[in-house]
Coordinates of C-alpha atoms in Angstrom, one line a residue:
Chain A
M116 CA 98.6 120.6 44.8
K117 CA 96.6 120.8 41.6
T118 CA 96.3 117.1 41.5
I119 CA 95.1 116.9 45.1
A120 CA 92.5 119.6 44.5
L121 CA 91.4 117.9 41.3
I122 CA 90.9 114.6 43.0
A123 CA 89.2 116.1 46.0
T124 CA 86.8 118.1 43.8
K125 CA 85.9 115.0 41.8
E126 CA 85.2 113.0 45.0
F127 CA 82.9 115.7 46.3
S128 CA 81.2 116.1 43.0
D129 CA 80.7 112.3 42.7
R130 CA 79.1 112.2 46.2
F131 CA 77.0 115.2 45.4
R132 CA 75.7 113.7 42.2
S133 CA 75.0 110.4 44.0
G134 CA 72.7 112.2 46.5
W135 CA 75.0 111.4 49.4
V136 CA 75.5 115.0 50.4
I137 CA 71.8 116.0 50.1
A138 CA 70.8 112.9 52.1
C139 CA 73.3 113.8 54.8
V140 CA 72.1 117.4 55.0
L141 CA 68.5 116.2 55.4
V142 CA 69.4 113.6 58.0
W143 CA 71.5 116.1 59.9
L144 CA 69.0 118.9 59.8
G145 CA 66.2 116.6 60.9
A146 CA 68.3 115.1 63.7
I147 CA 69.3 118.6 65.1
G148 CA 65.8 119.9 64.7
L149 CA 64.1 116.9 66.3
T150 CA 66.6 116.8 69.1
S151 CA 66.2 120.5 69.8
L152 CA 62.4 120.1 69.8
F153 CA 62.0 116.9 71.7
G154 CA 65.2 116.8 73.8
L155 CA 63.3 117.8 76.9
A156 CA 60.6 115.1 76.5
Q157 CA 62.4 113.0 79.3
I158 CA 61.5 115.7 81.8
G159 CA 58.0 116.3 80.4
R160 CA 58.6 119.4 78.4
F161 CA 58.4 120.2 74.7
G162 CA 59.9 123.0 72.6
L163 CA 63.1 124.5 71.3
Q164 CA 65.9 124.5 73.8
G165 CA 68.7 127.0 74.1
Y166 CA 72.2 126.4 72.8
E167 CA 73.7 124.8 75.9
R168 CA 70.8 122.4 76.5
T169 CA 70.7 121.5 72.8
V170 CA 74.3 120.5 73.1
V171 CA 73.5 118.2 76.0
S172 CA 70.7 116.6 74.0
L173 CA 72.7 116.4 70.8
L174 CA 75.8 114.9 72.3
N175 CA 74.4 111.4 72.2
L176 CA 73.4 111.7 68.6
V177 CA 76.6 113.2 67.4
Q178 CA 78.9 110.7 69.1
Y179 CA 77.1 107.8 67.3
L180 CA 76.1 109.4 64.0
V181 CA 79.2 111.4 63.0
P182 CA 81.7 108.6 63.3
L183 CA 79.3 106.3 61.5
L184 CA 78.7 108.7 58.6
A185 CA 82.5 109.4 58.4
L186 CA 83.3 105.7 58.4
L187 CA 80.6 104.9 55.8
L188 CA 82.1 107.7 53.7
G189 CA 85.7 106.7 54.2
H190 CA 85.5 102.9 53.9
D191 CA 85.2 102.8 50.1
L192 CA 87.3 105.7 49.1
V193 CA 90.2 103.4 48.1
A194 CA 88.5 100.0 48.0
S195 CA 85.9 101.0 45.4
E196 CA 88.6 102.4 43.0
R197 CA 90.6 99.2 43.4
E198 CA 87.7 97.0 42.9
D199 CA 86.4 99.0 39.9
R200 CA 90.0 99.0 38.5
T201 CA 89.9 102.8 37.9
L202 CA 93.0 103.5 40.0
P203 CA 95.7 102.1 37.6
L204 CA 94.8 104.7 34.9
V205 CA 94.8 107.5 37.4
V206 CA 98.3 106.5 38.6
A207 CA 99.4 106.0 35.0
C208 CA 98.3 109.5 34.1
G209 CA 100.8 111.0 36.6
A210 CA 98.9 111.2 39.9
T211 CA 101.2 109.9 42.6
R212 CA 99.6 107.5 45.1
G213 CA 100.2 109.8 48.1
Y214 CA 98.6 112.8 46.3
W215 CA 95.7 110.7 45.2
L216 CA 95.1 109.5 48.7
L217 CA 95.3 113.0 50.1
G218 CA 92.9 114.1 47.4
K219 CA 90.4 111.4 48.3
F220 CA 90.8 112.2 52.0
L221 CA 90.1 115.9 51.4
G222 CA 87.2 115.1 49.1
G223 CA 85.8 112.8 51.9
C224 CA 86.2 115.6 54.5
L225 CA 84.4 118.1 52.2
T226 CA 81.6 115.7 51.7
L227 CA 81.2 115.3 55.5
A228 CA 81.8 118.9 56.4
F229 CA 79.3 120.4 54.0
P230 CA 76.2 118.8 55.6
L231 CA 77.5 119.1 59.1
A232 CA 78.3 122.8 58.7
L233 CA 75.1 123.5 56.9
G234 CA 73.0 121.6 59.6
F235 CA 74.7 123.4 62.5
T236 CA 74.4 126.8 60.8
I237 CA 70.7 126.5 60.1
A238 CA 70.0 125.0 63.5
G239 CA 72.1 127.7 65.2
I240 CA 70.2 130.5 63.4
V241 CA 66.8 128.9 64.2
I242 CA 67.7 128.5 67.9
G243 CA 69.1 132.0 68.1
L244 CA 66.1 133.5 66.6
T245 CA 63.5 131.5 68.5
V246 CA 65.0 131.1 72.0
R247 CA 66.9 134.4 71.8
E248 CA 69.8 133.1 73.8
R249 CA 73.3 134.4 73.5
G250 CA 75.3 131.5 75.0
L251 CA 76.5 130.3 71.7
G252 CA 79.9 129.1 72.9
A253 CA 79.0 125.5 73.8
F254 CA 77.1 125.1 70.5
L255 CA 80.1 126.4 68.5
I256 CA 82.4 124.0 70.3
L257 CA 80.0 121.2 69.6
A258 CA 79.9 122.1 65.9
G259 CA 83.7 122.4 65.6
S260 CA 84.5 119.3 67.6
S261 CA 81.9 117.3 65.6
L262 CA 83.6 118.4 62.4
L263 CA 87.0 117.3 63.8
L264 CA 85.5 114.0 65.0
G265 CA 84.2 113.4 61.5
I266 CA 87.5 114.3 59.9
V267 CA 89.4 111.9 62.2
F268 CA 87.0 109.1 61.3
V269 CA 87.1 109.8 57.6
G270 CA 90.9 109.3 58.0
V271 CA 90.3 106.0 59.9
G272 CA 87.9 104.9 57.2
L273 CA 90.4 105.7 54.5
A274 CA 93.1 103.7 56.2
I275 CA 90.7 100.7 56.5
S276 CA 89.8 101.2 52.8
A277 CA 93.5 101.1 51.8
F278 CA 94.0 97.8 53.7
S279 CA 90.9 96.2 52.3
R280 CA 90.6 94.3 49.0
T281 CA 86.9 94.8 48.5
R282 CA 84.2 97.3 49.6
V283 CA 82.4 94.6 51.6
Q284 CA 85.6 93.7 53.6
A285 CA 86.2 97.5 54.2
L286 CA 82.6 97.9 55.3
V287 CA 82.8 95.1 57.8
I288 CA 86.0 96.4 59.3
A289 CA 84.6 100.0 59.4
L290 CA 81.5 98.8 61.3
L291 CA 83.8 96.9 63.7
A292 CA 85.9 100.0 64.2
W293 CA 82.7 102.1 64.9
S294 CA 81.4 99.7 67.5
T295 CA 84.8 99.5 69.1
A296 CA 85.1 103.3 69.3
V297 CA 81.5 104.0 70.4
F298 CA 80.8 101.0 72.7
A299 CA 83.6 98.5 73.3
F300 CA 86.4 100.9 74.1
D301 CA 84.6 102.4 77.1
L302 CA 83.7 99.0 78.5
V303 CA 87.3 97.8 78.2
A304 CA 88.8 101.0 79.5
L305 CA 86.5 100.9 82.5
G306 CA 87.3 97.3 83.1
V307 CA 91.0 97.9 83.0
V308 CA 90.8 101.0 85.2
V309 CA 88.6 99.4 87.8
S310 CA 90.7 96.3 88.0
S311 CA 93.8 98.4 88.4
Q312 CA 92.2 100.1 91.4
A313 CA 92.9 103.6 90.0
A314 CA 90.0 105.3 91.7
T315 CA 90.4 108.8 90.3
A316 CA 90.8 107.7 86.7
S317 CA 87.9 105.3 87.1
E318 CA 85.7 108.1 88.2
E319 CA 86.7 110.3 85.3
I320 CA 86.2 107.7 82.7
E321 CA 82.9 106.8 84.2
K322 CA 81.8 110.5 84.1
A323 CA 82.8 110.8 80.4
T324 CA 81.3 107.6 79.3
D325 CA 78.2 107.7 81.4
A326 CA 77.3 111.3 80.8
T327 CA 75.8 110.7 77.4
H328 CA 73.6 107.8 78.6
V329 CA 69.9 108.6 78.6
V330 CA 69.5 108.7 82.3
S331 CA 72.5 111.0 82.7
V332 CA 71.1 113.4 80.0
E333 CA 67.9 113.5 82.0
D334 CA 69.8 114.3 85.1
L335 CA 71.6 117.1 83.4
H336 CA 68.3 118.6 82.1
R337 CA 66.9 118.4 85.6
Q338 CA 69.9 120.3 86.9
Y339 CA 69.1 123.0 84.3
E340 CA 65.5 123.1 85.5
G341 CA 66.7 123.4 89.1
A342 CA 69.1 126.3 88.4
K343 CA 67.4 129.3 89.9
D344 CA 69.1 132.2 88.2
N345 CA 69.1 131.1 84.6
A346 CA 67.5 128.0 83.3
Q347 CA 69.9 127.9 80.3
H348 CA 73.2 127.9 82.3
L349 CA 74.6 125.9 85.2
V350 CA 77.2 126.8 87.8
P351 CA 80.5 125.2 86.9
A352 CA 82.0 122.8 89.3
A353 CA 85.6 122.9 90.2
P354 CA 87.5 121.1 87.4
R355 CA 89.0 117.7 88.0
R356 CA 92.4 116.5 86.8
F357 CA 92.2 115.4 83.2
S358 CA 92.8 111.7 82.6
P359 CA 95.0 110.8 79.7
W360 CA 92.8 107.8 79.2
L361 CA 90.3 110.0 77.4
V362 CA 92.6 110.9 74.5
L363 CA 93.0 107.2 73.5
N364 CA 89.6 107.2 71.9
P365 CA 88.5 110.2 69.8
V366 CA 84.9 109.6 70.8
D367 CA 85.7 109.9 74.5
L368 CA 87.8 113.0 73.8
F369 CA 84.8 114.5 72.0
R370 CA 82.5 113.7 74.9
A371 CA 84.9 115.2 77.4
I372 CA 85.2 118.4 75.4
N373 CA 81.5 118.9 75.1
L374 CA 80.2 117.8 78.6
P375 CA 78.7 120.7 80.5
Q376 CA 80.8 122.4 83.1
T377 CA 78.9 120.8 86.0
V378 CA 80.6 117.5 85.0
A379 CA 83.8 119.4 85.2
L380 CA 86.1 117.5 82.9
R381 CA 88.5 120.1 81.7
V382 CA 90.4 119.0 78.7
P383 CA 93.7 120.8 78.2
V384 CA 93.8 122.3 74.7
A385 CA 97.3 121.1 74.0
A386 CA 96.4 117.5 74.9
A387 CA 93.3 117.6 72.7
A388 CA 95.2 119.1 69.8
L389 CA 98.0 116.6 70.1
A390 CA 95.5 113.7 70.3
I391 CA 93.6 114.9 67.3
S392 CA 96.8 115.4 65.3
V393 CA 98.0 111.9 66.1
W394 CA 94.6 110.5 65.2
L395 CA 94.8 112.2 61.9
I396 CA 98.4 111.6 61.0
V397 CA 98.6 107.9 62.0
P398 CA 95.7 106.5 59.9
L399 CA 96.7 108.7 56.9
G400 CA 100.3 107.6 57.2
F401 CA 99.4 104.0 57.3
G402 CA 97.1 104.5 54.3
V403 CA 99.8 106.1 52.2
W404 CA 102.3 103.4 53.3
Q405 CA 99.9 100.6 52.3
L406 CA 98.9 102.2 49.0
R407 CA 102.6 102.6 48.0
R408 CA 103.2 98.9 48.6
L409 CA 100.3 97.8 46.5
D410 CA 100.6 96.4 43.0
L411 CA 97.7 97.8 41.0
Chain B
M143 CA 124.2 108.0 23.6
N144 CA 121.6 106.9 26.1
P145 CA 118.7 104.9 24.9
F146 CA 115.2 106.5 25.3
L147 CA 114.0 103.7 27.6
E148 CA 116.0 101.0 29.4
F149 CA 114.9 98.1 31.4
R150 CA 117.7 97.0 33.6
N151 CA 117.4 93.5 35.1
V152 CA 113.8 94.0 35.9
E153 CA 112.4 91.1 38.1
K154 CA 108.9 90.6 39.5
R155 CA 108.1 87.8 41.8
Y156 CA 104.7 86.9 43.3
G157 CA 105.6 84.6 46.1
P158 CA 107.1 81.5 44.5
I159 CA 106.0 82.6 41.0
T160 CA 108.5 84.6 38.9
A161 CA 106.5 86.8 36.6
L162 CA 109.5 88.7 35.2
D163 CA 112.9 87.2 35.2
G164 CA 115.7 89.7 34.7
I165 CA 114.4 91.7 31.8
D166 CA 117.1 93.7 30.1
F167 CA 116.4 95.6 27.0
C168 CA 116.5 99.1 25.5
I169 CA 114.0 101.0 23.4
A170 CA 115.2 103.6 21.0
S171 CA 113.5 106.9 20.7
E172 CA 110.7 107.2 18.0
S173 CA 110.7 103.4 17.6
T174 CA 107.5 101.2 17.6
V175 CA 108.1 98.2 19.7
A176 CA 105.9 95.1 19.5
L177 CA 106.0 93.3 22.8
L178 CA 104.9 89.8 21.9
G179 CA 104.1 86.8 24.0
P180 CA 101.2 84.5 24.9
N181 CA 98.7 85.3 27.6
G182 CA 100.1 85.2 31.1
T183 CA 103.7 85.6 30.1
G184 CA 104.3 88.9 31.9
K185 CA 103.7 91.6 29.3
T186 CA 101.2 93.5 31.4
T187 CA 103.4 93.1 34.4
L188 CA 106.3 94.6 32.5
L189 CA 104.2 97.5 31.4
G190 CA 102.9 97.9 35.0
C191 CA 106.5 98.2 36.1
L192 CA 107.1 100.9 33.5
L193 CA 104.0 102.8 34.5
G194 CA 104.5 102.7 38.2
L195 CA 101.6 100.3 38.8
V196 CA 103.7 97.3 39.8
R197 CA 106.8 97.5 42.0
P198 CA 109.6 95.5 40.5
S199 CA 111.2 93.0 43.0
E200 CA 114.5 93.9 41.5
G201 CA 116.0 96.1 38.8
E202 CA 115.3 99.5 37.5
I203 CA 113.8 101.3 34.5
H204 CA 115.6 104.3 33.1
L205 CA 114.2 107.1 30.9
R206 CA 116.9 108.9 29.0
G207 CA 119.6 107.6 31.3
A208 CA 117.8 108.6 34.6
K209 CA 115.7 106.4 36.8
I210 CA 112.1 106.9 35.9
G211 CA 109.9 108.9 38.3
D212 CA 106.3 109.9 38.7
R213 CA 106.7 113.2 36.9
D214 CA 108.1 111.4 33.8
R215 CA 104.8 109.6 33.5
L216 CA 103.0 112.8 32.8
R217 CA 104.5 112.5 29.3
F218 CA 103.2 109.0 28.8
G219 CA 99.9 107.8 27.3
Y220 CA 98.5 104.5 28.5
L221 CA 95.7 102.3 27.2
P222 CA 95.1 99.3 29.5
E223 CA 93.9 96.0 28.3
R224 CA 91.0 96.0 30.8
L225 CA 90.1 99.7 30.6
A226 CA 88.0 100.8 33.6
L227 CA 86.5 104.3 33.5
Y228 CA 84.0 106.1 35.7
Q229 CA 80.8 104.5 34.5
H230 CA 78.3 107.1 35.9
R231 CA 80.2 110.0 34.3
S232 CA 79.9 111.2 30.7
V233 CA 82.5 110.7 28.0
W234 CA 83.6 114.4 28.4
D235 CA 83.7 114.2 32.2
N236 CA 86.0 111.1 32.1
G237 CA 88.2 112.6 29.4
W238 CA 88.4 115.9 31.2
F239 CA 89.3 114.4 34.5
F240 CA 92.2 112.5 33.0
A241 CA 93.2 115.4 30.7
Q242 CA 93.5 117.6 33.8
L243 CA 95.6 114.9 35.6
K244 CA 97.9 115.1 32.6
R245 CA 97.7 118.9 32.8
Q246 CA 96.2 119.3 29.4
P247 CA 93.7 122.0 28.3
A248 CA 90.1 121.2 27.2
V249 CA 91.0 122.0 23.6
E250 CA 93.4 119.1 23.5
L251 CA 90.8 116.7 24.8
E252 CA 88.3 118.1 22.3
H253 CA 90.9 117.4 19.5
Q254 CA 91.5 113.8 20.6
L255 CA 87.8 113.0 21.0
K256 CA 87.2 114.2 17.4
R257 CA 90.1 112.1 16.3
V258 CA 88.6 108.9 17.7
G259 CA 85.1 109.8 16.6
L260 CA 83.6 110.3 20.1
Y261 CA 83.1 114.1 20.1
A262 CA 79.5 113.8 19.0
V263 CA 78.7 111.5 21.9
Q264 CA 80.6 113.5 24.6
D265 CA 77.5 113.9 26.8
R266 CA 76.7 110.2 26.8
K267 CA 77.4 108.2 30.0
V268 CA 80.3 105.8 29.8
R269 CA 78.1 102.9 30.9
Q270 CA 76.0 103.5 27.7
L271 CA 78.9 103.1 25.4
S272 CA 79.6 100.0 23.3
K273 CA 82.8 98.1 24.0
G274 CA 84.4 99.6 20.9
M275 CA 83.5 103.2 21.9
H276 CA 84.7 102.5 25.4
Q277 CA 88.1 101.4 24.0
R278 CA 88.2 104.5 21.7
L279 CA 87.6 106.8 24.7
G280 CA 90.6 105.1 26.4
L281 CA 92.6 105.7 23.3
A282 CA 91.6 109.4 23.3
I283 CA 92.7 109.7 27.0
A284 CA 96.0 108.0 26.1
L285 CA 96.6 110.3 23.2
C286 CA 95.8 113.4 25.2
G287 CA 98.8 115.7 25.5
Q288 CA 100.8 114.3 22.6
P289 CA 102.7 111.8 24.8
E290 CA 106.3 111.0 24.0
L291 CA 105.7 107.4 25.0
L292 CA 102.5 105.6 24.1
V293 CA 102.0 102.3 26.0
L294 CA 99.2 100.2 24.6
D295 CA 98.2 96.9 26.2
E296 CA 96.4 94.6 23.7
P297 CA 94.8 97.4 21.7
F298 CA 93.7 95.1 18.9
N299 CA 91.6 92.8 21.0
G300 CA 88.1 92.3 19.7
I301 CA 88.4 95.1 17.2
D302 CA 86.6 94.9 13.8
P303 CA 88.5 95.3 10.6
A304 CA 87.3 98.8 9.8
R305 CA 88.3 100.0 13.3
L306 CA 91.6 98.2 13.1
D307 CA 92.5 100.3 10.0
E308 CA 91.5 103.5 11.9
L309 CA 93.6 102.5 14.9
Q310 CA 96.6 101.6 12.8
N311 CA 96.4 104.9 11.0
I312 CA 96.2 106.8 14.3
L313 CA 99.3 104.9 15.5
R314 CA 101.1 105.7 12.3
V315 CA 100.4 109.4 12.8
E316 CA 101.7 109.2 16.3
R317 CA 104.8 107.4 15.2
D318 CA 105.4 110.0 12.4
R319 CA 104.9 112.7 15.0
G320 CA 107.9 111.3 16.8
A321 CA 106.3 109.4 19.6
T322 CA 107.8 106.1 20.8
L323 CA 105.2 103.3 20.8
L324 CA 105.3 100.2 23.1
I325 CA 102.5 97.9 22.2
A326 CA 101.9 94.6 24.0
T327 CA 99.9 92.2 21.9
H328 CA 99.4 88.7 20.7
T329 CA 97.7 89.8 17.5
I330 CA 100.9 89.7 15.5
S331 CA 99.2 90.4 12.1
A332 CA 97.9 93.7 13.4
I333 CA 101.2 95.0 14.8
E334 CA 103.4 93.7 12.0
P335 CA 102.8 96.6 9.6
L336 CA 103.7 99.2 12.3
A337 CA 106.5 97.7 14.3
T338 CA 110.1 98.7 13.9
H339 CA 111.4 96.6 16.8
V340 CA 110.2 93.4 18.5
A341 CA 110.6 92.0 22.0
I342 CA 109.4 88.4 22.6
L343 CA 108.5 87.6 26.2
L344 CA 108.1 84.0 27.1
D345 CA 107.3 82.9 30.6
G346 CA 108.7 86.0 32.2
H347 CA 111.9 86.3 30.3
L348 CA 113.0 87.9 27.2
A349 CA 113.4 85.3 24.5
A350 CA 114.4 87.7 21.7
S351 CA 114.5 91.4 21.0
G352 CA 115.8 93.8 18.4
P353 CA 115.0 95.7 15.2
I354 CA 112.5 93.7 13.2
D355 CA 114.7 93.8 10.1
E356 CA 117.6 92.2 12.0
L357 CA 115.3 89.6 13.4
R358 CA 114.0 88.8 9.9
A359 CA 117.6 88.5 8.5
A360 CA 118.7 86.3 11.4
H361 CA 115.9 83.9 10.9
A362 CA 115.8 84.2 7.1
E363 CA 112.1 84.7 7.4
D364 CA 109.8 87.6 6.4
S365 CA 106.8 86.8 8.5
L366 CA 106.9 88.1 12.1
E367 CA 104.4 85.4 13.1
T368 CA 106.7 82.6 11.8
I369 CA 109.7 84.1 13.6
Y370 CA 107.7 84.4 16.8
H371 CA 106.6 80.7 16.6
R372 CA 110.1 79.6 15.8
V373 CA 111.5 81.5 18.9
A374 CA 108.7 80.1 21.1
R375 CA 109.4 76.5 19.8
A376 CA 113.2 76.9 20.4
Q377 CA 112.5 78.2 23.8
A378 CA 110.2 75.2 24.6
Q379 CA 112.8 72.7 23.4
E380 CA 115.5 74.4 25.4
G381 CA 113.2 74.3 28.5
A382 CA 112.5 70.6 27.9
M383 CA 116.2 69.8 27.8
L384 CA 117.0 71.4 31.1
P385 CA 117.6 68.7 33.8
A386 CA 115.8 70.4 36.6
P387 CA 113.7 73.4 35.5
T388 CA 113.1 76.1 38.1
K389 CA 110.0 77.1 36.4
P390 CA 107.7 75.7 33.7
G391 CA 108.9 75.8 30.1
P392 CA 107.2 78.2 27.7
T393 CA 103.6 77.2 27.1
W394 CA 100.6 79.2 25.9
K395 CA 99.1 79.1 29.3
S396 CA 100.9 80.0 32.5
A397 CA 100.3 79.6 36.3
L398 CA 100.1 83.4 36.6
P399 CA 96.8 85.1 37.2
S400 CA 94.9 85.7 34.0
S401 CA 94.7 89.4 34.7
R402 CA 98.5 89.7 34.1
G403 CA 99.3 89.7 30.4

């Protein structure tokens, strides 16, 4: 455990010194702040939104930015040390490959979690003080699921890194993985579902994938505007059956968890937990397996 | 009584190329073994197998009679031929990271840095060090924790005479302390005053090994360099006489990648 902690601490410290962490904090704070301020521009309004409406505006940004940051962070965790030839001395000094990989993973997760947590905390406090809204639940779910989404993609990036010979190769594969998860998967899934004539599943996937498009976000904001009793909350619709398609891609699962209740995609906690566990364990398992096979 | 370290039929193949071909030899405790051979003959690969960096295709390595494991390597010190450290970090940061991996206190690192003459520049970034200083930092890391086995890969490469003396003195102290030294080199003149045993590796297989005195007596020759060249020549002739060689005879250059010693 000491070895894992030592390697994780060194990884975080290296990233901190390189300015990576500070840059991420700034990017993240700026993104949340701007989204919260200008998220209603589509419907001709300006100003800080409440928690629930900030979540609707932020969903787009998080689903693109968090996996990208996580993959950029994870892609060179192993490849850089192989390329720089620093890994042999680490292994020769008694660090097992499995522990080393876990240490790198934890260090990567810390590096990602620090700016995310800081950004969400500051934005949460500012929104709470300014808008004076109490409906913090959706915002906390967004923060927690963003963190999990990031951790899953750090693991995917790490696995890519373990299988790559160079940083450049790892970066190219990481970008392909990102575009697949964020764009291509939905298109393929929709195509498969539509061609298989599974009408219910088709509708659910369409809801999940479409809800973060610009037009749909505008629709959601208009629904909030139209709500008579409280402009910050919507009346939940009756939940639909959950489609297992959505757990095949962590980005879709993330969307489904964070969509407002009017879209009514209820994700069973057990299914979500299982999917996240599989998405964590499988890439890490492949990474350790590959690293143990390598001659350094 | 079990030998300190035992290589049992260690083989390493890279596709069609055999880098190590059934290496069988033992190392006695507190001995200084010179692992000799031209470039590309498998010295670094053999050390890699010992250190867990390279997976042998076949065979095993035993330490005190038991198969070697990761925990055993905490008691080893290693100086690679192509030493790579964290360039953006200071001398102290690099040393401290590796000392912690070896579970050594700061005072031990401090002692080793003083010993190799780098304590005064401990705050300097590694990228600002000269090649010699870089190598000395690697040696300090290897010496950290008073290892029972010190594995050095071409430690005499590109070293000036004054530093060579210093390095030889440090290695003598380590040997007198009771450490076992395994030193891969092709700088025979530098290792000769230190070595108690010799292993000659030619094209991936062990051409000769044993106590240096026995080797001298067997060849009726005092100079290790002459003995080495005699063994290499004999090996080359033997290879040339084979009707259908399965691999090239011993030459100073090999088909193996240059990174492998």
